[in-house]
């Protein structure tokens, strides 16, 4: 019988990986709220709806006559609870809903990790602006305010003075469907992405990258994530220390078996702080292309095996090469587009894997001011023998983008 896979949700740019999932023995059902030409070409059945709404997805599946699924997963989309609901509904392998919620709701996750003894920022929760004022006073300034139930840096704001708490807390609360925010101590250091599979209590790491935050606070109070770099600047011993922290966090949250994405901060005095951990594939093309270009490891076959309840092939997670790879983004920060060309013309340069627009643009498009991690104007994935060389290729490529904004009226 042909296996039927449901890909419910595509993270930014992750439609690039859909073609690799196609097989004569497989039917691919894709759910997305942003259908692209790649998604249309790869999907046997394409359903357009909100992949973070399990009821909407079930309605669309029923309308399309899909009454059987063999596996359910997302490609970098932040919707683990929906994946759990759908897996349970169709009798597919998957994590319990309570587990998915524990690694998705920030306040719930922090409480579990604190109970397990992990090193965390000071934090508290609030459901009103008045409560936020009290929690900020307890946590201290500077602090970070974020919706408990949002992803992709939406509503994540830095607070540096008591005068700004009211405005930032109100904005973050507006963006929280459940009306709850988390206030965390602001810590400084280097940030890193670790991608892994968790199986039988053991963590099998297949990717480790340094996050680029050179322009992190340029758009304060919003944060700008500039991309990722491989290999890491950390020593092997430091990477193992980070890996051990992630392993402890995954065990505490009962993410097993699971694919895991994390955000870790290593402070200047050597603390390893687990900022985010969730049961999904690392998105924004990081796990499937950036890490894969650097190490040769393709996580997709094991992602499919996990969804089908089949044994993982752990040998496929061992690196087969060592190459420097960077992904770099340009922030979208206001203006009116006067002229835009095809970024593929720039992609023909040596060392450029891909260059792409982060938003759809044409002459006359009004680009709003930067308000968070989803506001990316363009990006590039570049590779070389050394990180500095790959970084230089990425910078030259972004400077050469075929894009011109109208001059502001004086």
mmCIF file of C-alpha atoms in Angstrom, residues 65-294:
data_model
loop_
_atom_site.group_PDB
_atom_site.id
_atom_site.type_symbol
_atom_site.label_atom_id
_atom_site.label_comp_id
_atom_site.label_asym_id
_atom_site.label_seq_id
_atom_site.Cartn_x
_atom_site.Cartn_y
_atom_site.Cartn_z
ATOM 1 C CA UNK A 65 -11.554 12.874 1.352
ATOM 2 C CA UNK A 66 -8.340 12.109 3.260
ATOM 3 C CA UNK A 67 -9.387 9.459 5.780
ATOM 4 C CA UNK A 68 -6.055 7.669 6.250
ATOM 5 C CA UNK A 69 -2.576 8.915 7.176
ATOM 6 C CA UNK A 70 0.525 6.890 7.963
ATOM 7 C CA UNK A 71 2.675 9.704 9.325
ATOM 8 C CA UNK A 72 2.399 13.355 10.324
ATOM 9 C CA UNK A 73 5.115 15.987 10.735
ATOM 10 C CA UNK A 74 5.939 19.595 9.908
ATOM 11 C CA UNK A 75 8.900 21.077 8.075
ATOM 12 C CA UNK A 76 10.142 23.606 10.588
ATOM 13 C CA UNK A 77 6.686 24.980 11.427
ATOM 14 C CA UNK A 78 6.052 25.861 15.072
ATOM 15 C CA UNK A 79 2.954 23.700 15.546
ATOM 16 C CA UNK A 80 3.878 20.616 17.647
ATOM 17 C CA UNK A 81 0.466 20.500 19.397
ATOM 18 C CA UNK A 82 -1.329 20.295 16.047
ATOM 19 C CA UNK A 83 1.001 17.506 14.908
ATOM 20 C CA UNK A 84 0.191 15.593 18.112
ATOM 21 C CA UNK A 85 -3.569 16.072 17.666
ATOM 22 C CA UNK A 86 -3.478 14.881 14.057
ATOM 23 C CA UNK A 87 -1.228 11.914 14.824
ATOM 24 C CA UNK A 88 -3.621 10.789 17.585
ATOM 25 C CA UNK A 89 -6.677 11.337 15.372
ATOM 26 C CA UNK A 90 -5.300 9.135 12.559
ATOM 27 C CA UNK A 91 -3.522 6.582 14.745
ATOM 28 C CA UNK A 92 -0.014 7.644 13.692
ATOM 29 C CA UNK A 93 3.117 7.644 15.854
ATOM 30 C CA UNK A 94 3.646 10.910 17.708
ATOM 31 C CA UNK A 95 4.201 12.600 21.031
ATOM 32 C CA UNK A 96 1.275 13.045 23.451
ATOM 33 C CA UNK A 97 -0.472 16.410 23.276
ATOM 34 C CA UNK A 98 0.567 17.257 26.845
ATOM 35 C CA UNK A 99 4.214 16.778 25.897
ATOM 36 C CA UNK A 100 3.861 18.954 22.811
ATOM 37 C CA UNK A 101 2.210 21.678 24.883
ATOM 38 C CA UNK A 102 4.970 21.479 27.483
ATOM 39 C CA UNK A 103 7.633 22.346 24.948
ATOM 40 C CA UNK A 104 5.504 24.952 23.141
ATOM 41 C CA UNK A 105 4.028 27.102 25.928
ATOM 42 C CA UNK A 106 6.977 29.075 27.272
ATOM 43 C CA UNK A 107 5.784 29.424 30.866
ATOM 44 C CA UNK A 108 4.957 25.733 31.095
ATOM 45 C CA UNK A 109 8.309 24.719 29.609
ATOM 46 C CA UNK A 110 10.271 27.001 31.939
ATOM 47 C CA UNK A 111 8.503 25.601 35.002
ATOM 48 C CA UNK A 112 9.359 22.016 34.009
ATOM 49 C CA UNK A 113 12.981 22.854 33.241
ATOM 50 C CA UNK A 114 13.347 24.748 36.531
ATOM 51 C CA UNK A 115 11.932 21.753 38.417
ATOM 52 C CA UNK A 116 14.544 19.581 36.654
ATOM 53 C CA UNK A 117 17.332 21.846 37.914
ATOM 54 C CA UNK A 118 18.445 23.380 34.629
ATOM 55 C CA UNK A 119 20.143 26.781 34.549
ATOM 56 C CA UNK A 120 17.522 29.319 33.410
ATOM 57 C CA UNK A 121 17.136 33.086 33.353
ATOM 58 C CA UNK A 122 15.125 34.534 36.227
ATOM 59 C CA UNK A 123 11.530 34.609 34.978
ATOM 60 C CA UNK A 124 7.898 35.161 35.833
ATOM 61 C CA UNK A 125 4.541 35.257 34.059
ATOM 62 C CA UNK A 126 1.841 37.907 33.783
ATOM 63 C CA UNK A 127 -1.677 38.170 32.400
ATOM 64 C CA UNK A 128 -2.021 41.933 32.656
ATOM 65 C CA UNK A 129 0.080 45.058 32.399
ATOM 66 C CA UNK A 130 -0.128 45.565 36.168
ATOM 67 C CA UNK A 131 1.153 42.040 36.749
ATOM 68 C CA UNK A 132 3.935 42.674 34.232
ATOM 69 C CA UNK A 133 5.074 45.702 36.233
ATOM 70 C CA UNK A 134 5.327 43.575 39.354
ATOM 71 C CA UNK A 135 7.145 40.703 37.595
ATOM 72 C CA UNK A 136 9.646 43.047 35.931
ATOM 73 C CA UNK A 137 10.421 44.506 39.365
ATOM 74 C CA UNK A 138 11.115 40.972 40.641
ATOM 75 C CA UNK A 139 13.124 39.802 37.615
ATOM 76 C CA UNK A 140 15.066 43.052 37.255
ATOM 77 C CA UNK A 141 16.126 45.186 34.318
ATOM 78 C CA UNK A 142 17.039 44.759 31.552
ATOM 79 C CA UNK A 143 14.454 42.086 30.802
ATOM 80 C CA UNK A 144 12.824 40.371 27.817
ATOM 81 C CA UNK A 145 9.038 40.224 27.454
ATOM 82 C CA UNK A 146 7.493 37.605 25.151
ATOM 83 C CA UNK A 147 4.080 36.007 24.556
ATOM 84 C CA UNK A 148 3.890 32.602 26.207
ATOM 85 C CA UNK A 149 2.245 31.042 23.156
ATOM 86 C CA UNK A 150 3.884 32.672 20.126
ATOM 87 C CA UNK A 151 6.896 31.729 18.025
ATOM 88 C CA UNK A 152 9.257 33.253 15.483
ATOM 89 C CA UNK A 153 10.243 36.170 17.746
ATOM 90 C CA UNK A 154 6.726 37.598 17.448
ATOM 91 C CA UNK A 155 6.128 40.014 20.308
ATOM 92 C CA UNK A 156 9.601 39.465 21.823
ATOM 93 C CA UNK A 157 10.729 42.817 23.207
ATOM 94 C CA UNK A 158 13.559 44.128 25.360
ATOM 95 C CA UNK A 159 12.715 46.321 28.339
ATOM 96 C CA UNK A 160 15.469 48.554 29.689
ATOM 97 C CA UNK A 161 13.623 51.075 31.829
ATOM 98 C CA UNK A 162 10.487 51.091 34.024
ATOM 99 C CA UNK A 163 8.948 53.722 31.746
ATOM 100 C CA UNK A 164 8.809 51.301 28.797
ATOM 101 C CA UNK A 165 7.218 48.347 30.624
ATOM 102 C CA UNK A 166 3.618 49.456 30.081
ATOM 103 C CA UNK A 167 3.963 49.839 26.307
ATOM 104 C CA UNK A 168 6.009 46.683 25.684
ATOM 105 C CA UNK A 169 3.898 44.490 27.976
ATOM 106 C CA UNK A 170 0.694 45.716 26.330
ATOM 107 C CA UNK A 171 2.056 44.939 22.848
ATOM 108 C CA UNK A 172 3.231 41.464 23.855
ATOM 109 C CA UNK A 173 -0.098 40.704 25.557
ATOM 110 C CA UNK A 174 -2.014 41.747 22.430
ATOM 111 C CA UNK A 175 -0.083 39.149 20.449
ATOM 112 C CA UNK A 176 -0.778 36.297 22.892
ATOM 113 C CA UNK A 177 -3.946 34.309 22.055
ATOM 114 C CA UNK A 178 -4.231 33.145 25.670
ATOM 115 C CA UNK A 179 -3.337 36.562 27.066
ATOM 116 C CA UNK A 180 -0.228 35.523 28.987
ATOM 117 C CA UNK A 181 3.353 36.755 28.745
ATOM 118 C CA UNK A 182 6.696 35.634 30.106
ATOM 119 C CA UNK A 183 9.199 38.086 31.563
ATOM 120 C CA UNK A 184 12.785 36.832 31.530
ATOM 121 C CA UNK A 185 16.069 38.191 32.765
ATOM 122 C CA UNK A 186 18.134 39.516 29.827
ATOM 123 C CA UNK A 187 21.409 37.604 29.572
ATOM 124 C CA UNK A 188 24.365 38.319 27.299
ATOM 125 C CA UNK A 189 26.642 35.829 25.618
ATOM 126 C CA UNK A 190 26.817 33.722 22.455
ATOM 127 C CA UNK A 191 23.763 31.899 21.121
ATOM 128 C CA UNK A 192 23.713 28.560 19.356
ATOM 129 C CA UNK A 193 21.337 26.211 17.528
ATOM 130 C CA UNK A 194 21.501 22.481 18.216
ATOM 131 C CA UNK A 195 19.488 20.031 16.097
ATOM 132 C CA UNK A 196 19.097 16.413 17.156
ATOM 133 C CA UNK A 197 16.981 13.302 17.419
ATOM 134 C CA UNK A 198 16.113 11.990 20.883
ATOM 135 C CA UNK A 199 15.762 8.217 21.110
ATOM 136 C CA UNK A 200 15.627 5.920 24.166
ATOM 137 C CA UNK A 201 16.931 8.640 26.454
ATOM 138 C CA UNK A 202 19.918 9.499 24.283
ATOM 139 C CA UNK A 203 20.447 12.625 22.220
ATOM 140 C CA UNK A 204 21.836 12.144 18.710
ATOM 141 C CA UNK A 205 23.108 15.521 17.539
ATOM 142 C CA UNK A 206 23.257 16.111 13.781
ATOM 143 C CA UNK A 207 23.844 19.856 13.634
ATOM 144 C CA UNK A 208 25.354 22.646 15.706
ATOM 145 C CA UNK A 209 25.552 26.278 14.587
ATOM 146 C CA UNK A 210 26.433 29.681 15.995
ATOM 147 C CA UNK A 211 23.712 32.308 15.713
ATOM 148 C CA UNK A 212 24.695 35.645 14.206
ATOM 149 C CA UNK A 213 23.617 38.507 16.461
ATOM 150 C CA UNK A 214 25.953 41.312 15.416
ATOM 151 C CA UNK A 215 22.940 43.595 14.814
ATOM 152 C CA UNK A 216 20.793 42.079 17.565
ATOM 153 C CA UNK A 217 19.597 45.335 19.146
ATOM 154 C CA UNK A 218 19.758 47.656 16.154
ATOM 155 C CA UNK A 219 15.952 47.760 16.006
ATOM 156 C CA UNK A 220 15.332 47.878 19.762
ATOM 157 C CA UNK A 221 13.111 46.981 21.475
ATOM 158 C CA UNK A 222 12.859 44.242 18.796
ATOM 159 C CA UNK A 223 15.645 41.705 18.247
ATOM 160 C CA UNK A 224 17.208 40.948 14.861
ATOM 161 C CA UNK A 225 18.565 37.457 14.176
ATOM 162 C CA UNK A 226 21.149 37.766 11.418
ATOM 163 C CA UNK A 227 21.568 34.069 10.519
ATOM 164 C CA UNK A 228 23.723 31.057 11.404
ATOM 165 C CA UNK A 229 27.351 29.967 11.008
ATOM 166 C CA UNK A 230 28.997 26.535 10.811
ATOM 167 C CA UNK A 231 31.328 25.293 12.120
ATOM 168 C CA UNK A 232 30.906 26.699 15.610
ATOM 169 C CA UNK A 233 33.537 28.825 17.323
ATOM 170 C CA UNK A 234 33.011 26.829 20.510
ATOM 171 C CA UNK A 235 35.531 24.155 21.474
ATOM 172 C CA UNK A 236 34.520 20.473 21.276
ATOM 173 C CA UNK A 237 34.368 20.439 25.082
ATOM 174 C CA UNK A 238 32.030 23.440 25.146
ATOM 175 C CA UNK A 239 29.797 21.872 22.491
ATOM 176 C CA UNK A 240 29.561 18.700 24.573
ATOM 177 C CA UNK A 241 28.607 20.790 27.604
ATOM 178 C CA UNK A 242 25.797 22.406 25.583
ATOM 179 C CA UNK A 243 24.721 18.990 24.291
ATOM 180 C CA UNK A 244 24.489 17.635 27.824
ATOM 181 C CA UNK A 245 22.245 20.561 28.822
ATOM 182 C CA UNK A 246 19.939 19.912 25.865
ATOM 183 C CA UNK A 247 19.839 16.202 26.705
ATOM 184 C CA UNK A 248 18.747 17.007 30.271
ATOM 185 C CA UNK A 249 16.102 19.388 28.971
ATOM 186 C CA UNK A 250 14.730 16.855 26.485
ATOM 187 C CA UNK A 251 14.503 14.195 29.183
ATOM 188 C CA UNK A 252 12.725 16.579 31.554
ATOM 189 C CA UNK A 253 10.154 17.413 28.865
ATOM 190 C CA UNK A 254 9.799 13.740 27.829
ATOM 191 C CA UNK A 255 10.671 14.447 24.213
ATOM 192 C CA UNK A 256 11.346 10.866 23.241
ATOM 193 C CA UNK A 257 11.321 9.745 20.494
ATOM 194 C CA UNK A 258 11.441 13.144 18.877
ATOM 195 C CA UNK A 259 13.254 15.486 16.556
ATOM 196 C CA UNK A 260 14.511 18.462 18.548
ATOM 197 C CA UNK A 261 15.308 22.099 17.837
ATOM 198 C CA UNK A 262 16.961 24.314 20.456
ATOM 199 C CA UNK A 263 18.239 27.802 21.177
ATOM 200 C CA UNK A 264 21.060 27.882 23.724
ATOM 201 C CA UNK A 265 22.899 30.822 25.260
ATOM 202 C CA UNK A 266 26.408 30.523 26.658
ATOM 203 C CA UNK A 267 27.066 33.468 28.941
ATOM 204 C CA UNK A 268 30.355 35.295 29.239
ATOM 205 C CA UNK A 269 31.072 33.539 32.525
ATOM 206 C CA UNK A 270 30.437 30.080 31.040
ATOM 207 C CA UNK A 271 26.825 29.372 32.060
ATOM 208 C CA UNK A 272 24.863 27.217 29.584
ATOM 209 C CA UNK A 273 21.266 28.431 29.479
ATOM 210 C CA UNK A 274 18.559 26.605 27.524
ATOM 211 C CA UNK A 275 16.423 29.394 26.043
ATOM 212 C CA UNK A 276 14.194 27.314 23.756
ATOM 213 C CA UNK A 277 13.634 23.619 23.141
ATOM 214 C CA UNK A 278 10.854 22.158 21.036
ATOM 215 C CA UNK A 279 9.900 18.965 19.200
ATOM 216 C CA UNK A 280 10.218 20.017 15.573
ATOM 217 C CA UNK A 281 12.813 20.178 12.835
ATOM 218 C CA UNK A 282 14.938 23.323 12.826
ATOM 219 C CA UNK A 283 13.357 25.663 10.281
ATOM 220 C CA UNK A 284 14.475 28.532 8.039
ATOM 221 C CA UNK A 285 16.344 25.942 5.903
ATOM 222 C CA UNK A 286 18.927 25.520 8.687
ATOM 223 C CA UNK A 287 18.652 21.757 9.315
ATOM 224 C CA UNK A 288 17.823 20.771 5.754
ATOM 225 C CA UNK A 289 20.289 22.965 3.836
ATOM 226 C CA UNK A 290 22.658 25.056 5.973
ATOM 227 C CA UNK A 291 23.726 22.243 8.294
ATOM 228 C CA UNK A 292 23.540 19.701 5.492
ATOM 229 C CA UNK A 293 25.882 21.753 3.272
ATOM 230 C CA UNK A 294 28.358 21.911 6.134
#
